[in-house]
Short mmCIF file of C-alpha atoms in Angstrom, two decimals:
data_model
loop_
_atom_site.label_atom_id
_atom_site.label_comp_id
_atom_site.label_asym_id
_atom_site.label_seq_id
_atom_site.Cartn_x
_atom_site.Cartn_y
_atom_site.Cartn_z
CA MET R 267 9.34 11.78 16.49
CA VAL R 268 9.41 11.02 20.21
CA PRO R 269 6.11 10.84 22.17
CA ASN R 270 5.68 13.13 25.14
CA ALA R 271 4.51 11.87 28.55
CA ALA R 272 0.85 11.92 27.50
CA GLY R 273 1.66 10.00 24.32
CA GLU R 274 3.56 7.35 26.26
CA LEU R 275 0.61 6.89 28.62
CA LEU R 276 -1.76 6.55 25.67
CA ALA R 277 0.54 4.02 23.97
CA ALA R 278 0.78 1.95 27.17
CA HIS R 279 -3.02 2.01 27.56
CA ALA R 280 -3.53 0.96 23.94
CA LYS R 281 -1.12 -1.94 24.40
CA ARG R 282 -2.97 -3.14 27.52
CA VAL R 283 -6.31 -2.92 25.70
CA TRP R 284 -4.94 -4.96 22.80
CA GLN R 285 -3.54 -7.58 25.18
CA GLU R 286 -6.95 -7.86 26.83
CA ILE R 287 -8.62 -8.30 23.43
CA GLU R 288 -6.16 -11.09 22.62
CA ARG R 289 -6.85 -12.77 25.96
CA VAL R 290 -10.64 -12.63 25.59
CA THR R 291 -10.40 -13.94 22.02
CA GLY R 292 -8.28 -16.82 23.27
CA ASP R 293 -10.73 -17.55 26.10
CA ILE R 294 -13.65 -17.68 23.65
CA GLN R 295 -11.71 -20.11 21.45
CA ALA R 296 -10.84 -22.18 24.53
CA LEU R 297 -14.54 -22.75 25.19
CA ARG R 298 -14.44 -25.07 22.19
CA GLY R 299 -11.22 -26.70 23.38
CA LEU R 300 -7.68 -25.44 22.85
CA ARG R 301 -7.68 -25.62 19.06
CA THR R 302 -6.01 -22.36 18.05
CA GLY R 303 -3.93 -19.58 19.52
CA LEU R 304 -0.60 -17.81 19.25
CA VAL R 305 2.25 -17.98 21.77
CA ARG R 306 5.08 -15.45 21.32
CA ILE R 307 8.30 -16.57 22.99
CA ALA R 308 11.51 -14.62 23.50
CA SER R 309 14.54 -16.67 24.48
CA THR R 310 18.29 -16.53 24.83
CA GLU R 311 20.34 -18.54 22.34
CA GLY R 312 21.41 -21.17 24.85
CA LEU R 313 17.77 -22.18 25.32
CA ALA R 314 16.60 -21.50 21.77
CA SER R 315 18.74 -24.13 20.05
CA GLU R 316 17.26 -27.21 21.76
CA PHE R 317 15.13 -26.59 24.83
CA VAL R 318 12.46 -24.29 23.35
CA PRO R 319 11.96 -26.09 19.98
CA HIS R 320 11.64 -29.45 21.74
CA ARG R 321 9.04 -28.12 24.19
CA VAL R 322 7.05 -26.49 21.37
CA ALA R 323 7.06 -29.73 19.33
CA GLU R 324 5.88 -31.73 22.36
CA PHE R 325 3.06 -29.26 23.01
CA GLN R 326 1.90 -29.20 19.38
CA ARG R 327 1.49 -32.97 19.33
CA LYS R 328 -1.56 -32.41 21.53
CA HIS R 329 -2.52 -28.92 20.33
CA SER R 330 -1.59 -28.79 16.66
CA GLY R 331 -3.59 -25.62 16.00
CA VAL R 332 -1.55 -23.47 18.40
CA ARG R 333 1.08 -21.41 16.59
CA PHE R 334 4.37 -20.17 18.03
CA THR R 335 6.91 -17.47 17.24
CA LEU R 336 10.41 -17.43 18.71
CA ASP R 337 12.56 -14.31 18.98
CA VAL R 338 16.16 -15.08 19.97
CA ARG R 339 17.79 -12.24 21.91
CA MET R 340 20.33 -11.42 24.61
CA HIS R 341 19.06 -11.95 28.18
CA ALA R 342 18.33 -8.26 28.87
CA GLU R 343 16.41 -7.96 25.59
CA VAL R 344 14.28 -11.01 26.42
CA THR R 345 13.09 -9.34 29.63
CA HIS R 346 12.51 -6.05 27.80
CA LEU R 347 10.28 -7.73 25.19
CA VAL R 348 8.19 -9.33 27.95
CA ARG R 349 7.93 -6.05 29.86
CA GLU R 350 6.83 -4.18 26.72
CA GLY R 351 4.24 -6.82 25.85
CA ASP R 352 6.01 -7.82 22.63
CA ALA R 353 6.54 -11.37 23.91
CA ASP R 354 4.10 -13.43 25.98
CA ILE R 355 6.74 -15.63 27.61
CA GLY R 356 10.43 -15.04 28.20
CA ILE R 357 12.76 -18.02 28.65
CA THR R 358 16.16 -16.85 29.75
CA PHE R 359 19.01 -16.89 32.23
CA SER R 360 19.06 -14.30 34.98
CA MET R 361 21.23 -13.17 37.86
CA ALA R 362 18.78 -10.81 39.60
CA SER R 363 15.07 -9.92 39.87
CA GLU R 364 13.62 -7.58 37.24
CA ARG R 365 11.07 -4.79 37.73
CA GLY R 366 7.61 -5.48 36.32
CA ILE R 367 8.36 -9.14 35.64
CA LYS R 368 6.61 -12.18 37.11
CA VAL R 369 8.88 -15.20 37.40
CA GLU R 370 6.66 -18.20 36.67
CA PHE R 371 9.42 -20.58 37.71
CA ARG R 372 13.12 -20.37 38.42
CA HIS R 373 15.86 -22.83 39.25
CA PRO R 374 19.68 -22.86 39.34
CA SER R 375 21.46 -23.31 36.03
CA PRO R 376 25.16 -23.79 36.84
CA ILE R 377 27.72 -23.23 34.12
CA LEU R 378 29.67 -26.32 33.02
CA ALA R 379 33.05 -26.80 31.36
CA VAL R 380 32.54 -28.37 27.92
CA LEU R 381 35.34 -30.28 26.24
CA ALA R 382 36.07 -33.10 23.83
CA LYS R 383 36.25 -36.63 25.22
CA SER R 384 39.94 -36.73 24.24
CA HIS R 385 40.85 -33.60 26.24
CA PRO R 386 43.41 -34.14 29.07
CA LEU R 387 40.87 -32.87 31.64
CA ALA R 388 37.92 -34.93 30.36
CA ALA R 389 38.15 -37.54 33.15
CA GLN R 390 37.94 -34.99 35.99
CA ARG R 391 34.81 -34.98 38.17
CA LYS R 392 35.08 -31.25 38.90
CA LEU R 393 37.19 -28.43 37.54
CA GLY R 394 38.22 -24.97 38.64
CA LEU R 395 38.79 -21.93 36.46
CA SER R 396 42.42 -21.95 37.55
CA GLN R 397 42.74 -25.34 35.79
CA ILE R 398 40.88 -24.62 32.57
CA ILE R 399 42.57 -21.30 31.76
CA ALA R 400 45.81 -23.24 31.24
CA TYR R 401 44.22 -24.57 28.01
CA PRO R 402 42.80 -22.82 24.95
CA LEU R 403 39.45 -21.34 25.96
CA ALA R 404 36.42 -20.37 23.86
CA LEU R 405 34.10 -17.74 25.36
CA PRO R 406 31.04 -15.71 24.38
CA GLU R 407 31.22 -11.94 24.06
CA GLU R 408 31.36 -9.77 27.18
CA TYR R 409 27.65 -8.85 27.31
CA SER R 410 26.44 -12.42 28.00
CA THR R 411 25.55 -13.52 31.54
CA LEU R 412 27.99 -16.41 31.23
CA ARG R 413 30.91 -14.15 30.28
CA LYS R 414 30.07 -11.69 33.05
CA LEU R 415 30.16 -14.43 35.68
CA PHE R 416 33.41 -15.77 34.24
CA ASP R 417 35.05 -12.34 34.33
CA ILE R 418 33.83 -11.71 37.91
CA SER R 419 35.17 -15.05 39.09
CA CYS R 420 38.55 -14.53 37.41
CA SER R 421 38.82 -11.03 38.88
CA ARG R 422 38.10 -12.25 42.40
CA GLN R 423 40.74 -14.96 42.06
CA SER R 424 43.27 -12.68 40.30
CA LEU R 425 43.27 -15.00 37.27
CA GLN R 426 44.40 -13.73 33.86
CA CYS R 427 42.79 -15.23 30.77
CA GLU R 428 42.96 -14.34 27.07
CA PRO R 429 40.41 -16.46 25.14
CA SER R 430 41.66 -18.30 22.09
CA PHE R 431 38.27 -18.04 20.40
CA VAL R 432 35.42 -15.56 20.96
CA ALA R 433 32.03 -15.86 19.26
CA ASN R 434 28.53 -14.46 19.66
CA ARG R 435 26.97 -17.84 18.87
CA LEU R 436 26.92 -20.65 21.41
CA ASP R 437 26.78 -23.37 18.76
CA ALA R 438 30.10 -22.14 17.36
CA LEU R 439 31.72 -22.32 20.81
CA ILE R 440 30.46 -25.85 21.47
CA SER R 441 31.54 -27.02 18.01
CA TYR R 442 35.00 -25.57 18.69
CA ALA R 443 35.26 -27.63 21.87
CA ALA R 444 33.94 -30.77 20.14
CA ALA R 445 36.57 -30.34 17.42
CA GLU R 446 39.29 -30.49 20.11
CA GLY R 447 39.99 -26.78 19.79
CA GLY R 448 39.79 -26.23 23.54
CA ILE R 449 37.32 -25.75 26.38
CA THR R 450 34.13 -23.70 26.40
CA LEU R 451 31.47 -22.97 29.03
CA CYS R 452 27.69 -23.27 28.93
CA GLY R 453 24.62 -24.65 30.68
CA GLU R 454 23.30 -28.20 30.38
CA ALA R 455 20.15 -27.18 28.45
CA ALA R 456 22.19 -26.26 25.37
CA LEU R 457 24.19 -29.48 25.46
CA ARG R 458 21.69 -32.30 25.88
CA THR R 459 21.77 -33.62 22.29
CA ARG R 460 25.58 -33.47 22.04
CA LEU R 461 25.97 -35.11 25.45
CA ASP R 462 23.57 -37.91 24.54
CA ALA R 463 25.51 -38.46 21.30
CA GLY R 464 28.83 -38.54 23.16
CA LEU R 465 30.25 -35.64 21.16
CA VAL R 466 31.42 -33.71 24.23
CA VAL R 467 31.65 -34.08 27.99
CA ALA R 468 30.44 -31.52 30.53
CA ILE R 469 32.11 -31.12 33.91
CA PRO R 470 30.80 -29.05 36.87
CA LEU R 471 32.85 -26.07 38.02
CA ARG R 472 33.73 -25.66 41.69
CA ASP R 473 34.00 -21.86 41.50
CA ARG R 474 31.07 -20.34 43.42
CA GLU R 475 30.34 -17.53 40.95
CA MET R 476 29.76 -20.01 38.13
CA SER R 477 26.66 -21.34 39.93
CA GLU R 478 25.00 -17.95 40.46
CA ARG R 479 22.98 -17.98 37.22
CA HIS R 480 19.33 -19.09 37.16
CA PHE R 481 17.02 -20.40 34.46
CA GLU R 482 13.80 -18.34 34.42
CA VAL R 483 10.46 -18.39 32.67
CA GLN R 484 9.11 -14.83 32.73
CA THR R 485 5.77 -13.15 32.04
CA LEU R 486 4.54 -9.59 32.46
CA ALA R 487 3.45 -8.88 36.05
CA GLY R 488 -0.29 -8.18 36.33
CA ARG R 489 -1.13 -9.52 32.86
CA THR R 490 -3.68 -12.30 32.34
CA LEU R 491 -2.30 -14.41 29.52
CA PRO R 492 -4.40 -15.94 26.71
CA SER R 493 -5.40 -19.57 27.17
CA ALA R 494 -2.80 -20.93 24.72
CA CYS R 495 0.00 -19.18 26.64
CA GLN R 496 -1.30 -20.45 29.96
CA ALA R 497 -1.48 -23.99 28.61
CA PHE R 498 2.09 -23.81 27.32
CA LEU R 499 3.28 -22.52 30.71
CA GLU R 500 1.68 -25.56 32.32
CA HIS R 501 3.46 -27.79 29.82
CA LEU R 502 6.81 -26.15 30.71
CA ARG R 503 6.06 -26.50 34.42
CA GLU R 504 5.39 -30.22 34.03
CA VAL R 505 8.55 -30.79 32.00
CA LEU R 506 10.69 -28.97 34.55
CA ARG R 507 9.01 -30.76 37.44
CA LYS R 508 10.02 -34.12 35.93
CA ARG R 509 13.61 -32.91 35.47
CA ALA R 510 13.91 -31.59 39.05
#
């Protein structure tokens, strides 16, 4: 069954009413201090492996009664879940503004070349796509923001590239590079633990298109979030302010 126009309006109204009930319930609980609450996060994989779990653990050290759920999706799906009210906070990468979405904060998230410390290019300070495509290359599937930017940049430069390894999981691509299989591409947020451990090196790319992706924290425009969600947003804001 598919709802007609009236049914869709009723469903949207019911969702807004339920969101308001959740917010008021959270505000009542907050009067006694932030002891409980639920924060529903949707995130892309590159941010879900390290960045989001670390931020949740930090927050729960002070607010142990606040619960979290994490739904890992592609970037377009993250925004859709926020817009439909099925996620309170979206943490994703974006290349353009989205209708009905409030961007709580946004900053550049350039794509880096990731390779083993033993790779012939590992000592370079900057790399270009024309250099890295001469080596085995591991890339995500074509629907990711990273792959789209890579394909656009190669097209503009008339570069031909056939990846040696394609995967729909970022961890697999990074592990491939760490195992000296070749070079992969990703943002710094997904690499921090491996970089600190010296398992891989990450080198900036000089190609303009590879810096046109942004890290975003998204909420639904016009929605007043429950207290637990607001508090977690403030925690994220403080973490990102220290990193800036």
